[in-house]
Short mmCIF file of N, CA and C in Angstrom, two decimals:
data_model
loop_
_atom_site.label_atom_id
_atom_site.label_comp_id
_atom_site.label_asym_id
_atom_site.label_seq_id
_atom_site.Cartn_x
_atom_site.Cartn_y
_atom_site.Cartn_z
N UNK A 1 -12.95 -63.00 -75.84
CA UNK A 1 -14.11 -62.21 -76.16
C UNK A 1 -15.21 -63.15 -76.64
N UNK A 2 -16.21 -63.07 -76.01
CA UNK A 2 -17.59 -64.21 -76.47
C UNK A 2 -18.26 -63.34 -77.92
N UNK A 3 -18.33 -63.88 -78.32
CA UNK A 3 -19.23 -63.95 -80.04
C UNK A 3 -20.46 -63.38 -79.40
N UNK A 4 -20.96 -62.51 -80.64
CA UNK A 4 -22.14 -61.88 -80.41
C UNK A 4 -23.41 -62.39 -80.15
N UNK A 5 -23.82 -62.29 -79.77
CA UNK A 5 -24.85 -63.09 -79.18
C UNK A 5 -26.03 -63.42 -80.47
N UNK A 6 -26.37 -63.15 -81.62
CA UNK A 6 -26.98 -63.41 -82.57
C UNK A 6 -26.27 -64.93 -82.91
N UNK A 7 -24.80 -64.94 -82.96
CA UNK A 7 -24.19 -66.07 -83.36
C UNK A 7 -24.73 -67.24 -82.21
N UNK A 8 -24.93 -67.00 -81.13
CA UNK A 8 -25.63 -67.88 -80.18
C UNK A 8 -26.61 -68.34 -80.13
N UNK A 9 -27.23 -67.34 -81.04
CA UNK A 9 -29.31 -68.12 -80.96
C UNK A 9 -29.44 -69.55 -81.21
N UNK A 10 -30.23 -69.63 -80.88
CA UNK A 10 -30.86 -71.20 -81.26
C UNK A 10 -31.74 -71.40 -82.44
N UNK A 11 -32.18 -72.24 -82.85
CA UNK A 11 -33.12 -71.88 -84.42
C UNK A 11 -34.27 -71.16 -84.21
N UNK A 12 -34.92 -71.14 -83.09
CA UNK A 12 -36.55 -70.27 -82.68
C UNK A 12 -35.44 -69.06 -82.76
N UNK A 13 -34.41 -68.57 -81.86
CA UNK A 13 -34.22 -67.15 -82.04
C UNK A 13 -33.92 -66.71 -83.33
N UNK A 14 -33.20 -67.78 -83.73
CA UNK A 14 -32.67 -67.34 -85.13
C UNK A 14 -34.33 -67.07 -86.55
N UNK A 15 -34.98 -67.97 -86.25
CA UNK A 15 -35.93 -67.63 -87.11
C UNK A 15 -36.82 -66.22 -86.26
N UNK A 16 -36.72 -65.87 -85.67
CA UNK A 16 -37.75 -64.42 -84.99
C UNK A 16 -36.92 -63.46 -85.03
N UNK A 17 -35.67 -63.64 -85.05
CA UNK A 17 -34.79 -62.34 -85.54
C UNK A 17 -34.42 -61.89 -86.49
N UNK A 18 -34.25 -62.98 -87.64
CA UNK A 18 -34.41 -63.03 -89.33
C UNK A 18 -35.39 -62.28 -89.57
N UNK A 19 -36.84 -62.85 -89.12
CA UNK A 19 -37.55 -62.03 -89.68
C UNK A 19 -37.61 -59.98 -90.39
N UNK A 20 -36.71 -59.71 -88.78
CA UNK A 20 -36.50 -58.75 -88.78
C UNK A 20 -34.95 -58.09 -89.75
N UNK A 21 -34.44 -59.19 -89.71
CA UNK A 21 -32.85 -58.67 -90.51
C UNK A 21 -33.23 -59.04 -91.83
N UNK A 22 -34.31 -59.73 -92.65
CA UNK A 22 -34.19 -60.03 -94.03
C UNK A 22 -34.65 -58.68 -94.84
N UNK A 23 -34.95 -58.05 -94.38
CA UNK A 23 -35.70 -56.85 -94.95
C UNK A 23 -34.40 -55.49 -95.01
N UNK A 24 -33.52 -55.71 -93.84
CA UNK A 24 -32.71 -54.88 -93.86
C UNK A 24 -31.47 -55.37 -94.98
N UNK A 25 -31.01 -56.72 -95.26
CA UNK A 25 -30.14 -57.11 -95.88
C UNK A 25 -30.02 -56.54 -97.31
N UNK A 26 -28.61 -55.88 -97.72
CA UNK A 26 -28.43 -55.10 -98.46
C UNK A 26 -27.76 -56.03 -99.64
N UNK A 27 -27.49 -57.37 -99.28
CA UNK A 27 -26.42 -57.94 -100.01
C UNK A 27 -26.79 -58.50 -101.03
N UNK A 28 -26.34 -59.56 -101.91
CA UNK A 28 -26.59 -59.83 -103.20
C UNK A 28 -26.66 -61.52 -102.85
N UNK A 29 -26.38 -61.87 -101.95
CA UNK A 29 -26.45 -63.60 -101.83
C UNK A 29 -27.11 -63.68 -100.34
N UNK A 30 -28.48 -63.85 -100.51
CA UNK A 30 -29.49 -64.16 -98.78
C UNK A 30 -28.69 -65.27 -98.24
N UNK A 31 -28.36 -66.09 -98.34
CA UNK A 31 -27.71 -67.50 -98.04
C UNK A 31 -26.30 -67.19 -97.09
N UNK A 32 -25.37 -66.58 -98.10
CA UNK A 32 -24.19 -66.39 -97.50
C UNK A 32 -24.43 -65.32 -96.42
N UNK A 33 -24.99 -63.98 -96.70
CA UNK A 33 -25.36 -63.36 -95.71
C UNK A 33 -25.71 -63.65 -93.99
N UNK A 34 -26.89 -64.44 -94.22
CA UNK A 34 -27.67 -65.45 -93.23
C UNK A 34 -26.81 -66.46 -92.41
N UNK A 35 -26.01 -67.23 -93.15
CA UNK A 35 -25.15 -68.12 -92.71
C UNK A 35 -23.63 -67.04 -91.91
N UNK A 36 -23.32 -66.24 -92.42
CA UNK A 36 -22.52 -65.31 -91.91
C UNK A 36 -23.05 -64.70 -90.50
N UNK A 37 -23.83 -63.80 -90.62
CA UNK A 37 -24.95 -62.93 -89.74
C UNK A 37 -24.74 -63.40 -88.58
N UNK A 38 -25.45 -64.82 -88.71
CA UNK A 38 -25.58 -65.72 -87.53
C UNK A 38 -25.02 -67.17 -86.94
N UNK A 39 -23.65 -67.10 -87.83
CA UNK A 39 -22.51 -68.33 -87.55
C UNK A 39 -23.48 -69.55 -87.92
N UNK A 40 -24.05 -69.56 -88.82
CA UNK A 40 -24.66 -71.29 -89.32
C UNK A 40 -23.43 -71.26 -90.91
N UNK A 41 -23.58 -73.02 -90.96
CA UNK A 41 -23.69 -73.46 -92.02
C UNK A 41 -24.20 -72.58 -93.57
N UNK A 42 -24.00 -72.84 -94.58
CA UNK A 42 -24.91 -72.50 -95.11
C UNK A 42 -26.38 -73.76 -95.89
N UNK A 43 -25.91 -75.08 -95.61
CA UNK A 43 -27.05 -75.36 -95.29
C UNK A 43 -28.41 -75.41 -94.48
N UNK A 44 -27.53 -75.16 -93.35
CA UNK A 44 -28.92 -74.82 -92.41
C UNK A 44 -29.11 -73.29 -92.27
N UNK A 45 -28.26 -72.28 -93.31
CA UNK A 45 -29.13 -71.11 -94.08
C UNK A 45 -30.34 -71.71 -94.71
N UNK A 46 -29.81 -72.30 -96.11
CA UNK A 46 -31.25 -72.53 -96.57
C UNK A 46 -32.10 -73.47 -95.96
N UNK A 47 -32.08 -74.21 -95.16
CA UNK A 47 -33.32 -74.61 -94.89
C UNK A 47 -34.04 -73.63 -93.64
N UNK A 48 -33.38 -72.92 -93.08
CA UNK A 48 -34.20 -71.65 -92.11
C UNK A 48 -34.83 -70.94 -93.49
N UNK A 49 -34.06 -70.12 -94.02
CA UNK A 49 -34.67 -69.17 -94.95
C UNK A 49 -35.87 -70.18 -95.76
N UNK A 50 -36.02 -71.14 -96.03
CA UNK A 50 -36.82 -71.81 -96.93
C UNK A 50 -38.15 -71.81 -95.83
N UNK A 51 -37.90 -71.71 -94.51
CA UNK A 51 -39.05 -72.32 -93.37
C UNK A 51 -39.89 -71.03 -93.56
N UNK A 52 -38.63 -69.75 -93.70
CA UNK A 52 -39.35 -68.38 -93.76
C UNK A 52 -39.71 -67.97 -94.87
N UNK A 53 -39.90 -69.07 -95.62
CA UNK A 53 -40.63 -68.41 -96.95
C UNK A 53 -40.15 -67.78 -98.12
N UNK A 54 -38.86 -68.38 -98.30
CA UNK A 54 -37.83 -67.66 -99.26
C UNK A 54 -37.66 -69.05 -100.27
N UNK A 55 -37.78 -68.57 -101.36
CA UNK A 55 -37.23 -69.91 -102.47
C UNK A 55 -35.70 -69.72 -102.80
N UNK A 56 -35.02 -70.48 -102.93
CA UNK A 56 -33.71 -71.03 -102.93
C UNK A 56 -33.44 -71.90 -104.31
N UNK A 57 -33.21 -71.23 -105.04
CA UNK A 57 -32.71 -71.89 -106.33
C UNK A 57 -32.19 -73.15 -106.38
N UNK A 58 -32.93 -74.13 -106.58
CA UNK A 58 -32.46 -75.61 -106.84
C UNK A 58 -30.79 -76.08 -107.71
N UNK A 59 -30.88 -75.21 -108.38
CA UNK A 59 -29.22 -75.34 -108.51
C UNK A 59 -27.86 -74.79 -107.55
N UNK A 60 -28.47 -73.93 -107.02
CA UNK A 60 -27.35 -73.27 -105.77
C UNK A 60 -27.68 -74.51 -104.59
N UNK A 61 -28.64 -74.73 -104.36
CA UNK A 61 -28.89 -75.30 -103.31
C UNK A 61 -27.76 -76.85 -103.54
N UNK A 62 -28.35 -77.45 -104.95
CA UNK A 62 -27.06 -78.86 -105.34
C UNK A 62 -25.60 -78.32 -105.11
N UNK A 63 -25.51 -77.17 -105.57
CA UNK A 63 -24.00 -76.66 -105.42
C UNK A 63 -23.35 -76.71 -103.81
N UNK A 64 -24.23 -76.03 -103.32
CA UNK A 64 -23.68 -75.76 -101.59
C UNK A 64 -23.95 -77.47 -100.99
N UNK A 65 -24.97 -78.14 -101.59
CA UNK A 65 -24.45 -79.83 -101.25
C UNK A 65 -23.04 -80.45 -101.08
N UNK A 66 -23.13 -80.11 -102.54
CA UNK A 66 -21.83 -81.20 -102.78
C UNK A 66 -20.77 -80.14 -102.33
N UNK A 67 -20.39 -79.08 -102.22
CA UNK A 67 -19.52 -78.65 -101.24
C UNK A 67 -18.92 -78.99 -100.10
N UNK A 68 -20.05 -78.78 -99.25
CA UNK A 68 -20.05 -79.59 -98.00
C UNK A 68 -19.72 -80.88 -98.16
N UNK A 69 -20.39 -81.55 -99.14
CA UNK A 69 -19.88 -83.14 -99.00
C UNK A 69 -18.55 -83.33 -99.42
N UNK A 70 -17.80 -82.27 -100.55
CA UNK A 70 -16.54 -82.52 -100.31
C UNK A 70 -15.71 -81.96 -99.91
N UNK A 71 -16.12 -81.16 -98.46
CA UNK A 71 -15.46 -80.31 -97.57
C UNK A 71 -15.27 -81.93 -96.33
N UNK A 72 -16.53 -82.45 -96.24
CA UNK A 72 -16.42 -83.63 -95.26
C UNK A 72 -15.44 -84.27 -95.60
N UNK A 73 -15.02 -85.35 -96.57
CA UNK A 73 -14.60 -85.72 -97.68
C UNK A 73 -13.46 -85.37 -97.57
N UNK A 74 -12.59 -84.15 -97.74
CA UNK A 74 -11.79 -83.86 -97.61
C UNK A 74 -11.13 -84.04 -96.18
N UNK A 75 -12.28 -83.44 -95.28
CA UNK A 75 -11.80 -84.08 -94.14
C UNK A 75 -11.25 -85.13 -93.21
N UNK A 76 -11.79 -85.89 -94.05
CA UNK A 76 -11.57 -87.53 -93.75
C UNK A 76 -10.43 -88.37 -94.42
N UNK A 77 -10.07 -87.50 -96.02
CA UNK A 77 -9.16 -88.09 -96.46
C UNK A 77 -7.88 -87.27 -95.66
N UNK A 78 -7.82 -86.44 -95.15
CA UNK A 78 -6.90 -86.19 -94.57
C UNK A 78 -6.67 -86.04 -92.90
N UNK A 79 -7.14 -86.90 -92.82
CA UNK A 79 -7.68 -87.81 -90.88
C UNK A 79 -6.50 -88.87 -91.00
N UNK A 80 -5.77 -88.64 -90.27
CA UNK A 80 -4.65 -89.93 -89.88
C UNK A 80 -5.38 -91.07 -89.33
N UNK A 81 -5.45 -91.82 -89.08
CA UNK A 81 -5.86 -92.65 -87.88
C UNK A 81 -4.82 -92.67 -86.80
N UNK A 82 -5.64 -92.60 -85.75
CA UNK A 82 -4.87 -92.03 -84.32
C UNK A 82 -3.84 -93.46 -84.42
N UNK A 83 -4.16 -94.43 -84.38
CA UNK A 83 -3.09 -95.89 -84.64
C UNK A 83 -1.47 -95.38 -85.27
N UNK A 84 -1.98 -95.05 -86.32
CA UNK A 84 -0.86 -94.54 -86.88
C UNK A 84 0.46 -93.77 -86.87
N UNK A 85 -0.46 -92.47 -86.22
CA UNK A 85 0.17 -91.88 -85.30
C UNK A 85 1.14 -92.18 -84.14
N UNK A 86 0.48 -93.40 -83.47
CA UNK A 86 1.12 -93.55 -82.35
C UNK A 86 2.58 -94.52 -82.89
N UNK A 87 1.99 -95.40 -83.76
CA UNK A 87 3.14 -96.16 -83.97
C UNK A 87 4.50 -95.19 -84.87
N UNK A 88 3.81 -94.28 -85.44
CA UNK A 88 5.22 -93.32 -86.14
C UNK A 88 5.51 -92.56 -84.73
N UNK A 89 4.75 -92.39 -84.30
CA UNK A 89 5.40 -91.40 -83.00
C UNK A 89 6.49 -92.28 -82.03
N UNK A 90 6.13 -93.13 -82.04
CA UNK A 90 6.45 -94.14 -80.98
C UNK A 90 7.93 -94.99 -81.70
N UNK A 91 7.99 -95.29 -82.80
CA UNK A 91 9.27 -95.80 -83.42
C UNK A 91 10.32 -94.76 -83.18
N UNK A 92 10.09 -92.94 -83.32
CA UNK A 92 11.43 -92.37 -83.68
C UNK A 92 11.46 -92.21 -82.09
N UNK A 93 10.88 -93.11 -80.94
CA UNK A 93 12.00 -93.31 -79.74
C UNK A 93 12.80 -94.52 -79.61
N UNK A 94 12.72 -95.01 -80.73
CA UNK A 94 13.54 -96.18 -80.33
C UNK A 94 14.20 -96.79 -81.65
N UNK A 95 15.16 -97.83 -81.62
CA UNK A 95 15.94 -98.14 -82.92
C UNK A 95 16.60 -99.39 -82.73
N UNK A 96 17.05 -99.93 -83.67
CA UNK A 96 17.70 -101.40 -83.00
C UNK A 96 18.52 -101.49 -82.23
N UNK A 97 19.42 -100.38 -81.95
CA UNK A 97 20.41 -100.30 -80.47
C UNK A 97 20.10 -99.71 -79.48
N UNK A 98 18.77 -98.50 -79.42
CA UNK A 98 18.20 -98.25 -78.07
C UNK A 98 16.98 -98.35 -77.86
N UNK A 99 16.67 -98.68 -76.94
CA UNK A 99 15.31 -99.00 -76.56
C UNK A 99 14.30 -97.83 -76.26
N UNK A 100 15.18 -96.28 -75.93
CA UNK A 100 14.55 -95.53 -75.65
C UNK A 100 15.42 -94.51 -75.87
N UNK A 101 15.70 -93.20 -77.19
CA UNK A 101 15.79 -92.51 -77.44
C UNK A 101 15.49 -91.05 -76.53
N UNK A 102 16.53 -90.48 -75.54
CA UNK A 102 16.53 -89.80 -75.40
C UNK A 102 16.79 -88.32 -75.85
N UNK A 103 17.26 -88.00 -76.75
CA UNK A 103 17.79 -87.49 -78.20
C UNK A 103 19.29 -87.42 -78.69
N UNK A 104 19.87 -86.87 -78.68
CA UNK A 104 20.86 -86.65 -79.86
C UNK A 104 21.75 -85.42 -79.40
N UNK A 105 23.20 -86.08 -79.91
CA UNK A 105 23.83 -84.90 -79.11
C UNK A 105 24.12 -83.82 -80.21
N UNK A 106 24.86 -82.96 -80.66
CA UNK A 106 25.10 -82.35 -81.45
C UNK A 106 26.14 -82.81 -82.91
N UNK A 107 26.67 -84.01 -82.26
CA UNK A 107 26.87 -84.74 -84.19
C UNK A 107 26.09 -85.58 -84.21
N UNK A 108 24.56 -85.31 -83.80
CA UNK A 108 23.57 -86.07 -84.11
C UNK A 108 23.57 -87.82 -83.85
N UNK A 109 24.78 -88.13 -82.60
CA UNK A 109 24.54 -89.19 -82.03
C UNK A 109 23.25 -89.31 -81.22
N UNK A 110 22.82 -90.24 -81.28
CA UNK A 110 21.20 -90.73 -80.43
C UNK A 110 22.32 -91.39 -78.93
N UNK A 111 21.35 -90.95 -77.66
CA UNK A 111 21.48 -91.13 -76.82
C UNK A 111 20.48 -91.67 -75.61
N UNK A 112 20.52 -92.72 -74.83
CA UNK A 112 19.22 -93.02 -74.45
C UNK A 112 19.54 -94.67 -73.40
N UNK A 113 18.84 -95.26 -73.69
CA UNK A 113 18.68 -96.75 -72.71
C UNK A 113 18.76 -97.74 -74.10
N UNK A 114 20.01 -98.19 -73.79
CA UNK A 114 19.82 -99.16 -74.92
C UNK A 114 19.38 -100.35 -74.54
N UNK A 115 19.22 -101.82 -75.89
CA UNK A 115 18.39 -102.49 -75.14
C UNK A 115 19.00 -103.72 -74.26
N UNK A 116 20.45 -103.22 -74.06
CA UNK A 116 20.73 -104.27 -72.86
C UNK A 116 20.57 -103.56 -71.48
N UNK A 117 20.99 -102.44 -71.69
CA UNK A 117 20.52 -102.00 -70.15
C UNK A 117 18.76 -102.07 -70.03
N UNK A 118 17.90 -102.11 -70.95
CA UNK A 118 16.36 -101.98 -70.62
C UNK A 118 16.59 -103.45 -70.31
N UNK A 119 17.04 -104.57 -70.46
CA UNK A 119 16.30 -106.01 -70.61
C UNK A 119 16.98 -106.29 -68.58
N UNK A 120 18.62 -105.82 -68.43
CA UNK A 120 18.94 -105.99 -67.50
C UNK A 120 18.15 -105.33 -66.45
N UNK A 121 17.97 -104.25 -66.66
CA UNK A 121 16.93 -103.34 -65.50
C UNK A 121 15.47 -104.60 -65.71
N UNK A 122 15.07 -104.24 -66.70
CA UNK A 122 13.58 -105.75 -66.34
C UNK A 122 14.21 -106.62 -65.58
N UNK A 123 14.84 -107.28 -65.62
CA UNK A 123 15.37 -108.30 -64.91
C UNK A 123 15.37 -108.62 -63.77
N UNK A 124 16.05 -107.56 -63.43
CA UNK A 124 16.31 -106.77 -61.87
C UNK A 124 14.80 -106.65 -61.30
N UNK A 125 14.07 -106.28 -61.97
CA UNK A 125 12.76 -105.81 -61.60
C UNK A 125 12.04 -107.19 -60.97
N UNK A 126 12.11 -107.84 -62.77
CA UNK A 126 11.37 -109.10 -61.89
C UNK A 126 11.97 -109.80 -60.77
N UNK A 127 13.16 -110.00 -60.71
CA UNK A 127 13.39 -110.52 -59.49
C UNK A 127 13.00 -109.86 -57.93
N UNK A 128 13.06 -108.07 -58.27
CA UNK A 128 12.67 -107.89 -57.34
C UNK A 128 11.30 -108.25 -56.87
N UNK A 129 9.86 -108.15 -58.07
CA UNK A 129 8.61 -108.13 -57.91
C UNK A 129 8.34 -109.62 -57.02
N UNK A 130 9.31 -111.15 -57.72
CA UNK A 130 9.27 -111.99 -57.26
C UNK A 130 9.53 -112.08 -55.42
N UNK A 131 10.45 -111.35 -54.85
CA UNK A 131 11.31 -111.29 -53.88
C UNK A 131 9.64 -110.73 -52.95
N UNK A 132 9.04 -109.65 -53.64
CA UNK A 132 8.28 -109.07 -52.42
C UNK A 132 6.97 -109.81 -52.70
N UNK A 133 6.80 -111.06 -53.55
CA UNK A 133 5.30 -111.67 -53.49
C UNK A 133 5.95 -112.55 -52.33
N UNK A 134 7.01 -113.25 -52.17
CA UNK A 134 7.27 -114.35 -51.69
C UNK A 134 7.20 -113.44 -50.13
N UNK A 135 7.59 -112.40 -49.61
CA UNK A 135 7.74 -111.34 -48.48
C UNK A 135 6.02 -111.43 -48.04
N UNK A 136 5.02 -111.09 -49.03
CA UNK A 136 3.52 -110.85 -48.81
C UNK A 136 2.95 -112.21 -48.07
N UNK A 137 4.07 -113.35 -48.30
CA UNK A 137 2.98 -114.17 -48.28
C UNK A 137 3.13 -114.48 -46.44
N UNK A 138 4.46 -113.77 -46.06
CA UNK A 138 4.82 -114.10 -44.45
C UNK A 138 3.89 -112.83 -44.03
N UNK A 139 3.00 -113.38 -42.57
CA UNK A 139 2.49 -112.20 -41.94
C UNK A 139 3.30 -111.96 -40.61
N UNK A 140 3.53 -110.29 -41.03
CA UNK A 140 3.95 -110.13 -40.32
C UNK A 140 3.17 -109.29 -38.74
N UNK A 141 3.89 -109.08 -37.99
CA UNK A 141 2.71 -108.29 -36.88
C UNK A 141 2.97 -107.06 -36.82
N UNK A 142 2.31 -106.37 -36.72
CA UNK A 142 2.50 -104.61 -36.88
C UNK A 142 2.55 -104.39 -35.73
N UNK A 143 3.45 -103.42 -35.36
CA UNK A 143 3.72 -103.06 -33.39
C UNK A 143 3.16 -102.12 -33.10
N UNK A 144 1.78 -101.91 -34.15
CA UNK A 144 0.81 -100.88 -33.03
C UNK A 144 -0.59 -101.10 -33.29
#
């Protein structure tokens, strides 16, 4: 379901339609109202309502600041860094006897590629990768 279309305006709609909703507003806080009404912030409540000519109490206004700043704030202290992530994500597949954790059987044995079969399969590999540079380097003739 798309949001009402008031929540969509842009700041010109939003200030030419205010005009008309501040007069109807029944509530006890213009700010929260405004910011509700029309899905903003409530800082960029008060600075619309301030454009339209409304004073905004200099102490509410510091209050809804530092809110926001430690709503950001908060945000950030609780931001992993994606790094981090990967390396915790990435250890519980693997352990000093397997290289790759497929999971666990039901008495919670780990099951998976351990790391002699990963080093022997590389192995295998490179020799094969070696086998088909040395193949590239003969031309051969294509029969069509």
């Amino acid at each position: 379901m798309a949001a009402p279309k008031r929540k969509r305006y842009n700041k010109k709609q939003r200030l030419a339609a205010a005009k008309k909703w501040i007069p109807k507003y029944e509530g006890e806080n213009l700010v929260k109202g405004y910011s509700k009404w029309f899905g903003v912030d409530k800082i960029c409540a008060i600075n619309e309502l301030e454009l339209l000519g409304h004073e905004i109490d200099s102490e509410y206004k510091e209050q809804i600041y530092k809110l926001e700043i430690e709503k950001e704030d908060a945000k950030k202290a609780n931001f992993d860094d994606p790094g981090d992530f990967e390396v915790e994500h990435f250890n519980t597949w693997q352990d000093s006897d397997y290289y790759f954790i497929a999971g666990y059987t039901s008495g919670g044995v780990p099951y998976g590629i351990t790391w002699e079969e990963y080093e022997r399969k590389y192995k295998e590999d490179e020799e094969f990768d070696d086998s088909i540079s040395n193949d590239e380097d003969n031309d051969f003739d294509v029969p069509f």
